[in-house]
Short mmCIF file of N, CA and C in Angstrom, two decimals:
data_model
loop_
_atom_site.label_atom_id
_atom_site.label_comp_id
_atom_site.label_asym_id
_atom_site.label_seq_id
_atom_site.Cartn_x
_atom_site.Cartn_y
_atom_site.Cartn_z
N UNK A 149 -8.33 2.66 -46.48
CA UNK A 149 -8.16 3.49 -45.21
C UNK A 149 -7.75 2.74 -44.15
N UNK A 150 -6.82 3.10 -43.13
CA UNK A 150 -6.28 2.30 -42.18
C UNK A 150 -6.43 3.38 -40.91
N UNK A 151 -6.56 2.75 -39.88
CA UNK A 151 -6.46 3.35 -38.57
C UNK A 151 -7.53 4.34 -38.08
N UNK A 152 -8.87 4.03 -38.37
CA UNK A 152 -9.88 4.82 -38.11
C UNK A 152 -10.67 4.78 -36.73
N UNK A 153 -10.78 5.93 -35.87
CA UNK A 153 -11.70 5.42 -34.90
C UNK A 153 -12.61 6.35 -34.64
N UNK A 154 -13.97 6.30 -34.88
CA UNK A 154 -15.12 7.11 -34.72
C UNK A 154 -15.44 6.86 -33.22
N UNK A 155 -15.52 8.07 -32.44
CA UNK A 155 -15.88 7.54 -31.12
C UNK A 155 -16.29 8.80 -30.17
N UNK A 156 -17.37 8.62 -29.27
CA UNK A 156 -17.80 9.45 -28.51
C UNK A 156 -18.54 10.69 -29.20
N UNK A 157 -19.66 10.25 -30.12
CA UNK A 157 -20.27 11.05 -31.12
C UNK A 157 -21.71 10.62 -30.80
N UNK A 158 -22.52 11.68 -31.34
CA UNK A 158 -23.99 11.41 -31.45
C UNK A 158 -24.31 11.81 -32.78
N UNK A 159 -25.28 10.85 -33.36
CA UNK A 159 -25.87 11.02 -34.52
C UNK A 159 -27.27 11.03 -34.59
N UNK A 160 -27.98 12.25 -34.77
CA UNK A 160 -29.27 12.12 -34.83
C UNK A 160 -29.85 12.32 -36.06
N UNK A 161 -30.86 11.37 -36.59
CA UNK A 161 -31.38 11.22 -37.80
C UNK A 161 -33.01 11.64 -37.89
N UNK A 162 -33.64 11.22 -38.90
CA UNK A 162 -35.07 11.24 -39.08
C UNK A 162 -35.68 10.23 -39.62
N UNK A 163 -36.24 9.38 -38.64
CA UNK A 163 -37.04 8.16 -39.13
C UNK A 163 -37.99 8.30 -40.30
N UNK A 164 -38.74 9.54 -40.32
CA UNK A 164 -40.07 9.61 -40.92
C UNK A 164 -39.42 9.89 -42.62
N UNK A 165 -38.09 9.89 -42.99
CA UNK A 165 -37.63 9.78 -44.02
C UNK A 165 -37.92 8.64 -45.12
N UNK A 166 -37.77 8.77 -46.36
CA UNK A 166 -38.05 7.35 -46.96
C UNK A 166 -36.82 6.17 -46.69
N UNK A 167 -37.27 4.93 -46.49
CA UNK A 167 -36.40 3.99 -46.03
C UNK A 167 -35.36 3.94 -47.28
N UNK A 168 -34.09 3.91 -46.99
CA UNK A 168 -32.91 3.95 -48.11
C UNK A 168 -32.03 2.75 -47.71
N UNK A 169 -31.89 1.72 -48.28
CA UNK A 169 -30.93 0.83 -47.88
C UNK A 169 -29.70 1.04 -48.37
N UNK A 170 -29.34 2.15 -48.92
CA UNK A 170 -28.02 2.52 -49.54
C UNK A 170 -27.27 3.88 -48.58
N UNK A 171 -28.32 4.22 -47.68
CA UNK A 171 -27.69 5.29 -46.80
C UNK A 171 -27.33 4.33 -45.49
N UNK A 172 -26.07 4.95 -45.36
CA UNK A 172 -25.62 4.53 -43.88
C UNK A 172 -25.09 5.64 -43.09
N UNK A 173 -25.19 5.58 -41.61
CA UNK A 173 -24.64 6.82 -40.83
C UNK A 173 -23.53 6.45 -40.73
N UNK A 174 -22.69 5.31 -40.91
CA UNK A 174 -21.17 5.42 -40.74
C UNK A 174 -20.80 4.18 -41.62
N UNK A 175 -19.98 4.27 -42.43
CA UNK A 175 -19.67 3.19 -43.67
C UNK A 175 -18.53 3.21 -43.67
N UNK A 176 -17.56 1.81 -43.50
CA UNK A 176 -16.27 2.00 -43.44
C UNK A 176 -15.98 0.60 -44.68
N UNK A 177 -16.42 0.86 -45.87
CA UNK A 177 -16.29 -0.18 -46.76
C UNK A 177 -14.91 -0.91 -47.21
N UNK A 178 -14.10 -0.12 -47.03
CA UNK A 178 -12.72 -0.69 -47.32
C UNK A 178 -11.73 0.09 -45.89
N UNK A 179 -11.61 -0.79 -45.06
CA UNK A 179 -10.97 -0.32 -43.65
C UNK A 179 -10.12 -1.41 -43.16
N UNK A 180 -8.92 -1.10 -42.78
CA UNK A 180 -8.07 -1.91 -41.73
C UNK A 180 -7.77 -1.20 -40.66
N UNK A 181 -8.40 -1.95 -39.63
CA UNK A 181 -8.23 -1.34 -38.16
C UNK A 181 -9.30 -0.07 -38.03
N UNK A 182 -10.23 -0.35 -38.24
CA UNK A 182 -11.55 0.71 -38.16
C UNK A 182 -12.67 0.37 -36.97
N UNK A 183 -12.79 1.21 -36.15
CA UNK A 183 -13.50 0.99 -34.89
C UNK A 183 -14.56 2.34 -34.96
N UNK A 184 -15.85 1.81 -34.13
CA UNK A 184 -16.85 2.82 -33.75
C UNK A 184 -16.94 2.57 -32.10
N UNK A 185 -16.69 3.67 -31.49
CA UNK A 185 -16.66 3.39 -29.83
C UNK A 185 -17.60 4.45 -29.22
N UNK A 186 -18.46 4.25 -28.25
CA UNK A 186 -19.33 4.87 -27.79
C UNK A 186 -20.07 5.98 -28.45
N UNK A 187 -20.49 5.38 -29.58
CA UNK A 187 -21.49 6.41 -30.49
C UNK A 187 -22.65 6.18 -30.14
N UNK A 188 -23.54 7.16 -30.19
CA UNK A 188 -25.14 7.33 -30.19
C UNK A 188 -25.56 7.34 -31.63
N UNK A 189 -26.35 6.70 -32.40
CA UNK A 189 -27.16 6.83 -33.57
C UNK A 189 -28.48 6.57 -33.47
N UNK A 190 -28.96 7.65 -33.56
CA UNK A 190 -30.59 7.97 -33.01
C UNK A 190 -31.76 8.10 -34.34
N UNK A 191 -32.57 7.38 -34.59
CA UNK A 191 -33.86 7.80 -35.25
C UNK A 191 -33.19 8.17 -36.70
N UNK A 192 -32.75 7.08 -37.37
CA UNK A 192 -32.13 7.28 -38.68
C UNK A 192 -33.26 6.39 -39.62
N UNK A 193 -33.14 6.55 -41.09
CA UNK A 193 -34.00 5.60 -42.03
C UNK A 193 -33.06 4.85 -43.04
N UNK A 194 -32.01 4.84 -42.43
CA UNK A 194 -30.98 3.92 -43.32
C UNK A 194 -30.10 3.04 -42.24
N UNK A 195 -29.11 2.15 -42.79
CA UNK A 195 -28.57 1.55 -41.89
C UNK A 195 -27.60 2.42 -40.72
N UNK A 196 -27.41 1.92 -39.80
CA UNK A 196 -26.79 2.55 -38.89
C UNK A 196 -24.94 2.78 -39.05
N UNK A 197 -24.44 1.01 -39.00
CA UNK A 197 -23.00 1.01 -39.28
C UNK A 197 -22.98 0.01 -39.91
N UNK A 198 -21.92 0.13 -41.02
CA UNK A 198 -21.65 -1.16 -42.04
C UNK A 198 -20.17 -1.00 -42.33
N UNK A 199 -19.62 -2.35 -42.49
CA UNK A 199 -18.21 -2.55 -42.95
C UNK A 199 -18.29 -3.68 -43.76
N UNK A 200 -17.03 -3.21 -44.66
CA UNK A 200 -16.62 -4.20 -45.39
C UNK A 200 -17.47 -4.47 -46.83
N UNK A 201 -17.53 -3.78 -47.79
CA UNK A 201 -18.60 -3.74 -49.01
C UNK A 201 -17.89 -4.38 -50.07
N UNK A 202 -18.57 -5.34 -50.55
CA UNK A 202 -18.41 -6.03 -51.97
C UNK A 202 -16.59 -6.39 -52.12
N UNK A 203 -16.22 -7.35 -51.68
CA UNK A 203 -15.08 -8.03 -51.45
C UNK A 203 -14.29 -8.32 -52.77
N UNK A 204 -15.20 -8.51 -53.59
CA UNK A 204 -14.54 -8.67 -55.13
C UNK A 204 -14.21 -7.58 -55.66
N UNK A 205 -14.53 -6.43 -55.14
CA UNK A 205 -13.94 -5.09 -55.63
C UNK A 205 -12.94 -4.40 -54.97
N UNK A 206 -12.48 -5.35 -53.67
CA UNK A 206 -11.37 -4.98 -52.93
C UNK A 206 -12.01 -4.39 -51.63
N UNK A 207 -13.08 -4.08 -51.56
CA UNK A 207 -13.86 -3.43 -50.60
C UNK A 207 -13.98 -4.29 -49.44
N UNK A 208 -13.17 -4.35 -48.26
CA UNK A 208 -13.24 -5.37 -47.17
C UNK A 208 -13.00 -4.73 -46.19
N UNK A 209 -13.13 -5.52 -45.11
CA UNK A 209 -12.75 -4.65 -43.63
C UNK A 209 -11.79 -5.76 -42.91
N UNK A 210 -10.74 -5.40 -42.43
CA UNK A 210 -9.81 -6.29 -41.63
C UNK A 210 -9.55 -5.74 -40.07
N UNK A 211 -9.83 -6.14 -39.45
CA UNK A 211 -9.69 -5.72 -38.05
C UNK A 211 -10.65 -4.45 -37.86
N UNK A 212 -11.83 -4.64 -37.51
CA UNK A 212 -13.02 -3.67 -37.47
C UNK A 212 -13.90 -4.30 -36.22
N UNK A 213 -14.52 -3.02 -35.72
CA UNK A 213 -15.48 -3.32 -34.70
C UNK A 213 -16.52 -2.09 -34.35
N UNK A 214 -17.48 -2.42 -33.58
CA UNK A 214 -18.42 -1.49 -33.14
C UNK A 214 -18.63 -1.86 -31.49
N UNK A 215 -18.07 -1.03 -30.59
CA UNK A 215 -18.15 -1.45 -29.40
C UNK A 215 -18.85 -0.34 -28.64
N UNK A 216 -19.67 -0.84 -27.48
CA UNK A 216 -20.31 0.05 -26.54
C UNK A 216 -21.07 1.07 -26.95
N UNK A 217 -21.90 0.97 -28.09
CA UNK A 217 -22.62 2.03 -28.97
C UNK A 217 -24.09 1.87 -28.52
N UNK A 218 -25.00 3.22 -28.45
CA UNK A 218 -26.18 2.91 -28.55
C UNK A 218 -26.84 3.31 -29.81
N UNK A 219 -27.74 2.46 -30.32
CA UNK A 219 -28.63 2.34 -31.36
C UNK A 219 -30.02 2.40 -31.15
N UNK A 220 -30.69 3.46 -31.51
CA UNK A 220 -32.14 3.66 -31.00
C UNK A 220 -32.79 3.96 -32.17
N UNK A 221 -33.97 3.41 -32.45
CA UNK A 221 -35.17 3.79 -33.63
C UNK A 221 -34.48 3.78 -34.98
N UNK A 222 -33.86 2.83 -35.24
CA UNK A 222 -33.42 2.57 -36.72
C UNK A 222 -34.31 2.02 -37.49
N UNK A 223 -34.30 2.47 -38.97
CA UNK A 223 -35.44 2.04 -39.87
C UNK A 223 -35.33 0.63 -40.67
N UNK A 224 -33.83 0.31 -40.39
CA UNK A 224 -33.57 -0.93 -41.10
C UNK A 224 -32.19 -1.54 -40.20
N UNK A 225 -31.31 -2.13 -40.94
CA UNK A 225 -30.12 -3.06 -40.41
C UNK A 225 -29.55 -1.91 -39.41
N UNK A 226 -29.17 -2.46 -38.46
CA UNK A 226 -28.37 -1.67 -37.26
C UNK A 226 -26.83 -1.85 -37.45
N UNK A 227 -26.30 -2.88 -37.69
CA UNK A 227 -24.89 -3.23 -37.73
C UNK A 227 -24.70 -4.43 -38.95
N UNK A 228 -23.74 -4.13 -39.61
CA UNK A 228 -23.49 -5.34 -40.70
C UNK A 228 -22.17 -5.14 -41.08
N UNK A 229 -21.98 -6.24 -41.76
CA UNK A 229 -20.62 -6.36 -42.72
C UNK A 229 -20.72 -7.35 -43.75
N UNK A 230 -20.33 -6.99 -44.98
CA UNK A 230 -20.59 -7.95 -46.25
C UNK A 230 -19.40 -8.59 -46.22
N UNK A 231 -18.12 -8.14 -46.19
CA UNK A 231 -17.16 -9.07 -46.42
C UNK A 231 -15.84 -8.26 -45.27
N UNK A 232 -15.56 -9.13 -44.46
CA UNK A 232 -14.43 -8.72 -43.46
C UNK A 232 -13.84 -9.97 -42.56
N UNK A 233 -12.94 -9.63 -41.92
CA UNK A 233 -12.35 -10.51 -40.78
C UNK A 233 -11.73 -9.85 -39.82
N UNK A 234 -11.60 -10.73 -38.69
CA UNK A 234 -11.10 -10.16 -37.37
C UNK A 234 -12.37 -8.89 -37.02
N UNK A 235 -13.31 -9.16 -36.85
CA UNK A 235 -14.57 -8.20 -36.27
C UNK A 235 -14.79 -8.34 -35.19
N UNK A 236 -15.26 -7.37 -34.37
CA UNK A 236 -15.95 -7.11 -33.07
C UNK A 236 -17.09 -6.56 -32.73
N UNK A 237 -18.26 -7.16 -32.61
CA UNK A 237 -19.38 -6.52 -32.11
C UNK A 237 -19.63 -6.81 -30.89
N UNK A 238 -19.33 -5.68 -29.80
CA UNK A 238 -19.45 -5.99 -28.24
C UNK A 238 -20.07 -4.97 -27.59
N UNK A 239 -20.80 -5.32 -26.57
CA UNK A 239 -21.51 -4.50 -25.69
C UNK A 239 -22.46 -3.29 -26.40
N UNK A 240 -23.01 -3.67 -27.25
CA UNK A 240 -24.03 -2.90 -27.96
C UNK A 240 -25.69 -2.73 -27.37
N UNK A 241 -26.07 -1.57 -27.33
CA UNK A 241 -27.60 -1.46 -26.84
C UNK A 241 -28.09 -0.81 -28.39
N UNK A 242 -29.05 -1.90 -28.83
CA UNK A 242 -29.87 -1.66 -29.87
C UNK A 242 -31.20 -1.49 -29.45
N UNK A 243 -31.96 -0.54 -29.32
CA UNK A 243 -33.31 -0.38 -28.75
C UNK A 243 -34.23 0.26 -29.86
N UNK A 244 -35.57 0.02 -29.30
CA UNK A 244 -36.69 0.63 -30.41
C UNK A 244 -36.60 0.37 -31.67
N UNK A 245 -36.26 -0.94 -32.08
CA UNK A 245 -36.07 -1.31 -33.54
C UNK A 245 -37.18 -1.08 -34.17
N UNK A 246 -37.19 -0.36 -35.46
CA UNK A 246 -38.39 0.01 -36.13
C UNK A 246 -38.31 -0.19 -37.72
N UNK A 247 -38.10 -1.34 -38.21
CA UNK A 247 -37.99 -1.49 -39.66
C UNK A 247 -39.38 -0.52 -40.32
N UNK A 248 -38.79 0.25 -41.22
CA UNK A 248 -39.65 1.03 -41.98
C UNK A 248 -40.44 0.17 -42.88
N UNK A 249 -41.68 0.27 -42.78
CA UNK A 249 -42.93 -0.33 -43.53
C UNK A 249 -42.71 -0.73 -44.92
N UNK A 250 -41.85 0.14 -45.71
CA UNK A 250 -41.25 -0.15 -46.84
C UNK A 250 -40.22 -0.98 -46.97
N UNK A 251 -39.33 -1.17 -46.08
CA UNK A 251 -38.29 -1.85 -45.81
C UNK A 251 -38.45 -3.43 -45.84
N UNK A 252 -37.35 -4.04 -46.59
CA UNK A 252 -37.58 -5.56 -46.37
C UNK A 252 -37.53 -6.10 -44.93
N UNK A 253 -37.70 -7.42 -44.74
CA UNK A 253 -37.68 -7.92 -43.53
C UNK A 253 -36.33 -7.46 -42.95
N UNK A 254 -36.56 -6.86 -41.68
CA UNK A 254 -35.33 -6.55 -40.90
C UNK A 254 -34.52 -7.32 -40.13
N UNK A 255 -33.06 -7.00 -40.15
CA UNK A 255 -32.08 -7.84 -39.23
C UNK A 255 -31.59 -6.98 -38.57
N UNK A 256 -31.45 -7.00 -37.18
CA UNK A 256 -30.42 -6.08 -36.32
C UNK A 256 -29.30 -6.06 -37.02
N UNK A 257 -28.54 -7.44 -36.59
CA UNK A 257 -27.22 -7.41 -37.14
C UNK A 257 -27.12 -8.40 -38.44
N UNK A 258 -26.46 -8.10 -39.56
CA UNK A 258 -26.53 -8.84 -40.74
C UNK A 258 -25.13 -8.71 -41.27
N UNK A 259 -24.79 -10.01 -41.01
CA UNK A 259 -23.49 -10.65 -41.60
C UNK A 259 -23.49 -11.53 -43.05
N UNK A 260 -23.38 -10.86 -44.03
CA UNK A 260 -23.55 -11.78 -45.18
C UNK A 260 -22.49 -11.33 -46.13
N UNK A 261 -21.61 -12.41 -46.28
CA UNK A 261 -20.49 -12.50 -47.48
C UNK A 261 -21.60 -12.98 -48.77
N UNK A 262 -22.35 -12.13 -49.09
CA UNK A 262 -23.24 -12.42 -50.11
C UNK A 262 -22.87 -12.30 -51.58
N UNK A 263 -21.70 -12.60 -51.93
CA UNK A 263 -21.35 -12.39 -53.41
C UNK A 263 -20.22 -13.27 -53.16
N UNK A 264 -19.88 -13.80 -54.47
CA UNK A 264 -18.88 -14.86 -54.67
C UNK A 264 -17.43 -13.97 -54.35
N UNK A 265 -16.88 -14.75 -53.57
CA UNK A 265 -15.30 -13.96 -53.14
C UNK A 265 -15.45 -13.02 -51.77
N UNK A 266 -16.78 -12.94 -51.41
CA UNK A 266 -16.87 -12.13 -50.08
C UNK A 266 -16.61 -13.42 -49.05
N UNK A 267 -16.19 -12.73 -47.70
CA UNK A 267 -16.07 -13.56 -46.54
C UNK A 267 -16.53 -13.07 -45.34
N UNK A 268 -16.58 -13.79 -44.53
CA UNK A 268 -16.65 -13.32 -42.73
C UNK A 268 -16.07 -14.15 -42.02
N UNK A 269 -14.83 -13.88 -41.39
CA UNK A 269 -14.10 -14.72 -40.78
C UNK A 269 -13.48 -14.03 -39.20
N UNK A 270 -13.64 -14.95 -38.32
CA UNK A 270 -13.02 -14.56 -37.13
C UNK A 270 -13.94 -13.35 -36.49
N UNK A 271 -15.15 -13.36 -36.68
CA UNK A 271 -15.85 -12.42 -35.98
C UNK A 271 -16.43 -12.78 -34.63
N UNK A 272 -16.47 -11.80 -33.56
CA UNK A 272 -16.81 -11.93 -32.36
C UNK A 272 -17.75 -10.90 -32.02
N UNK A 273 -19.40 -11.75 -31.51
CA UNK A 273 -20.50 -10.96 -31.56
C UNK A 273 -20.88 -11.28 -30.14
N UNK A 274 -20.48 -10.61 -28.92
CA UNK A 274 -20.79 -10.87 -27.71
C UNK A 274 -21.65 -9.57 -26.97
N UNK A 275 -22.25 -9.90 -25.77
CA UNK A 275 -22.85 -8.96 -24.97
C UNK A 275 -23.49 -7.77 -25.29
N UNK A 276 -24.22 -8.12 -26.56
CA UNK A 276 -25.31 -7.22 -27.11
C UNK A 276 -26.65 -7.22 -26.93
N UNK A 277 -27.12 -6.19 -26.61
CA UNK A 277 -28.85 -6.40 -25.95
C UNK A 277 -29.70 -5.70 -27.49
N UNK A 278 -30.55 -6.47 -28.00
CA UNK A 278 -31.34 -5.83 -28.85
C UNK A 278 -32.95 -6.03 -28.53
N UNK A 279 -33.63 -4.84 -28.55
CA UNK A 279 -35.00 -4.97 -28.07
C UNK A 279 -35.98 -4.17 -28.96
N UNK A 280 -36.65 -5.33 -29.70
CA UNK A 280 -37.66 -4.59 -30.76
C UNK A 280 -38.85 -4.80 -30.37
N UNK A 281 -39.27 -4.54 -29.18
CA UNK A 281 -40.94 -4.90 -28.65
C UNK A 281 -41.74 -3.86 -29.48
N UNK A 282 -41.04 -2.48 -30.03
CA UNK A 282 -41.87 -1.53 -30.52
C UNK A 282 -42.10 -1.88 -32.19
N UNK A 283 -41.30 -2.83 -32.68
CA UNK A 283 -41.44 -3.06 -34.03
C UNK A 283 -42.85 -3.27 -34.41
N UNK A 284 -43.11 -2.77 -35.83
CA UNK A 284 -44.29 -2.78 -36.46
C UNK A 284 -44.26 -4.06 -37.59
N UNK A 285 -43.03 -4.40 -37.73
CA UNK A 285 -43.03 -5.70 -38.82
C UNK A 285 -42.01 -6.89 -38.00
N UNK A 286 -41.97 -7.82 -38.68
CA UNK A 286 -40.95 -8.89 -38.48
C UNK A 286 -39.49 -8.45 -38.44
N UNK A 287 -38.73 -8.92 -37.49
CA UNK A 287 -37.27 -8.88 -37.62
C UNK A 287 -36.67 -9.78 -37.12
N UNK A 288 -35.43 -10.14 -37.32
CA UNK A 288 -34.53 -10.83 -36.75
C UNK A 288 -33.15 -10.52 -35.84
N UNK A 289 -32.62 -11.01 -34.80
CA UNK A 289 -31.49 -10.51 -34.16
C UNK A 289 -30.29 -10.58 -34.89
N UNK A 290 -29.88 -11.50 -35.14
CA UNK A 290 -28.57 -11.81 -35.79
C UNK A 290 -28.86 -12.60 -37.19
N UNK A 291 -28.20 -12.26 -38.31
CA UNK A 291 -28.50 -13.12 -39.56
C UNK A 291 -26.97 -13.33 -40.18
N UNK A 292 -26.59 -14.32 -40.34
CA UNK A 292 -25.42 -14.78 -40.90
C UNK A 292 -25.70 -15.69 -42.09
N UNK A 293 -25.35 -15.27 -43.40
CA UNK A 293 -25.67 -16.09 -44.59
C UNK A 293 -24.47 -16.00 -45.64
N UNK A 294 -24.35 -16.86 -46.44
CA UNK A 294 -23.19 -16.92 -47.47
C UNK A 294 -23.51 -17.40 -48.39
N UNK A 295 -22.91 -16.73 -49.81
CA UNK A 295 -22.88 -17.60 -50.88
C UNK A 295 -22.40 -18.70 -50.88
N UNK A 296 -20.94 -18.72 -50.46
CA UNK A 296 -20.27 -20.06 -50.43
C UNK A 296 -20.02 -20.45 -48.89
N UNK A 297 -20.55 -21.74 -48.37
CA UNK A 297 -20.08 -22.20 -47.07
C UNK A 297 -18.76 -21.80 -46.77
N UNK A 298 -17.68 -21.94 -47.13
CA UNK A 298 -16.53 -21.51 -46.75
C UNK A 298 -16.18 -20.18 -46.49
N UNK A 299 -17.03 -19.28 -47.02
CA UNK A 299 -17.01 -17.79 -46.57
C UNK A 299 -17.30 -17.49 -44.99
N UNK A 300 -18.16 -18.48 -44.47
CA UNK A 300 -18.17 -17.75 -43.14
C UNK A 300 -17.38 -18.80 -42.35
N UNK A 301 -16.22 -18.42 -41.37
CA UNK A 301 -15.66 -19.49 -40.49
C UNK A 301 -15.10 -18.83 -39.52
N UNK A 302 -14.94 -19.79 -38.37
CA UNK A 302 -14.21 -19.06 -36.96
C UNK A 302 -15.09 -17.95 -36.54
N UNK A 303 -16.49 -17.94 -36.49
CA UNK A 303 -17.11 -16.84 -36.16
C UNK A 303 -17.72 -17.21 -34.56
N UNK A 304 -17.70 -16.40 -33.54
CA UNK A 304 -18.44 -16.85 -32.16
C UNK A 304 -19.58 -15.62 -32.08
N UNK A 305 -20.50 -16.16 -31.70
CA UNK A 305 -21.89 -15.48 -31.34
C UNK A 305 -22.30 -15.94 -30.19
N UNK A 306 -21.90 -15.16 -29.01
CA UNK A 306 -22.13 -15.80 -27.71
C UNK A 306 -22.65 -14.47 -26.64
N UNK A 307 -23.74 -14.93 -25.75
CA UNK A 307 -23.91 -13.83 -24.76
C UNK A 307 -24.70 -12.70 -25.14
N UNK A 308 -25.58 -12.94 -26.16
CA UNK A 308 -26.39 -11.73 -26.59
C UNK A 308 -27.96 -11.88 -26.29
N UNK A 309 -28.38 -10.66 -25.98
CA UNK A 309 -29.86 -10.75 -25.71
C UNK A 309 -30.87 -10.29 -26.68
N UNK A 310 -31.87 -11.02 -27.09
CA UNK A 310 -32.72 -10.48 -28.11
C UNK A 310 -34.00 -10.47 -27.59
N UNK A 311 -34.57 -9.46 -27.55
CA UNK A 311 -36.05 -9.21 -26.99
C UNK A 311 -37.31 -8.82 -27.94
N UNK A 312 -37.98 -9.76 -28.06
CA UNK A 312 -39.29 -9.25 -28.75
C UNK A 312 -39.23 -9.53 -30.58
N UNK A 313 -38.16 -10.38 -30.93
CA UNK A 313 -38.02 -10.40 -32.27
C UNK A 313 -39.23 -11.68 -32.72
N UNK A 314 -39.55 -11.26 -33.89
CA UNK A 314 -40.77 -12.15 -34.61
C UNK A 314 -40.18 -13.28 -35.05
N UNK A 315 -38.91 -13.29 -35.50
CA UNK A 315 -38.21 -14.37 -36.14
C UNK A 315 -37.23 -15.23 -35.30
N UNK A 316 -36.41 -15.72 -36.00
CA UNK A 316 -35.42 -16.19 -35.23
C UNK A 316 -34.39 -15.43 -34.56
N UNK A 317 -33.98 -15.47 -33.24
CA UNK A 317 -33.09 -14.53 -32.94
C UNK A 317 -31.70 -14.77 -33.36
N UNK A 318 -31.34 -15.77 -34.06
CA UNK A 318 -30.02 -16.21 -34.70
C UNK A 318 -30.55 -16.97 -36.00
N UNK A 319 -30.01 -16.59 -36.88
CA UNK A 319 -30.69 -17.03 -38.36
C UNK A 319 -29.30 -17.55 -39.37
N UNK A 320 -29.07 -18.57 -39.69
CA UNK A 320 -27.99 -18.98 -40.33
C UNK A 320 -28.38 -19.38 -41.50
N UNK A 321 -28.16 -18.85 -42.61
CA UNK A 321 -28.68 -19.36 -44.05
C UNK A 321 -27.30 -19.58 -45.15
N UNK A 322 -26.57 -20.99 -44.73
CA UNK A 322 -25.44 -21.02 -45.66
C UNK A 322 -25.93 -21.29 -47.14
N UNK A 323 -24.99 -21.22 -48.01
CA UNK A 323 -25.65 -21.66 -49.32
C UNK A 323 -25.80 -23.08 -49.56
N UNK A 324 -26.30 -23.54 -50.80
CA UNK A 324 -26.84 -24.84 -51.12
C UNK A 324 -25.60 -25.37 -51.41
#
């Protein structure tokens, strides 16, 4: 899929539903030039926005981003990319982070090339605010981990604000 822009939209969910790591409000698993701009995603029980899934199956994101969005009351990861390059995560407000009690440890932003052949390259994460003071369990601000150390390169994470995290605000876990 190419040249997708989702913008100026509100998505209202129901956080009382059972946590579902397979559900995303917006998912662009295989996209070239796919962007989410000025979207409000409120009170969901699954992921908010995910890009680039399973690179070995060809589901990657190239030229992707989420910009100037409001994400509030999400029950699990808010923004993520498993396999992608040339990504932008800019000027988003992520508020009232509330990982579901049945969810694993939460990460507001999760960039994980977590399978052999997946990658995370040329990612720019700047100007985002993450506020989890209302969280009932542990969470981290930005997580970047990789199966292969060379899978993550040329990434810039700068000038983000992380309030109320129980764990590291920025967590890198490269492969051994």
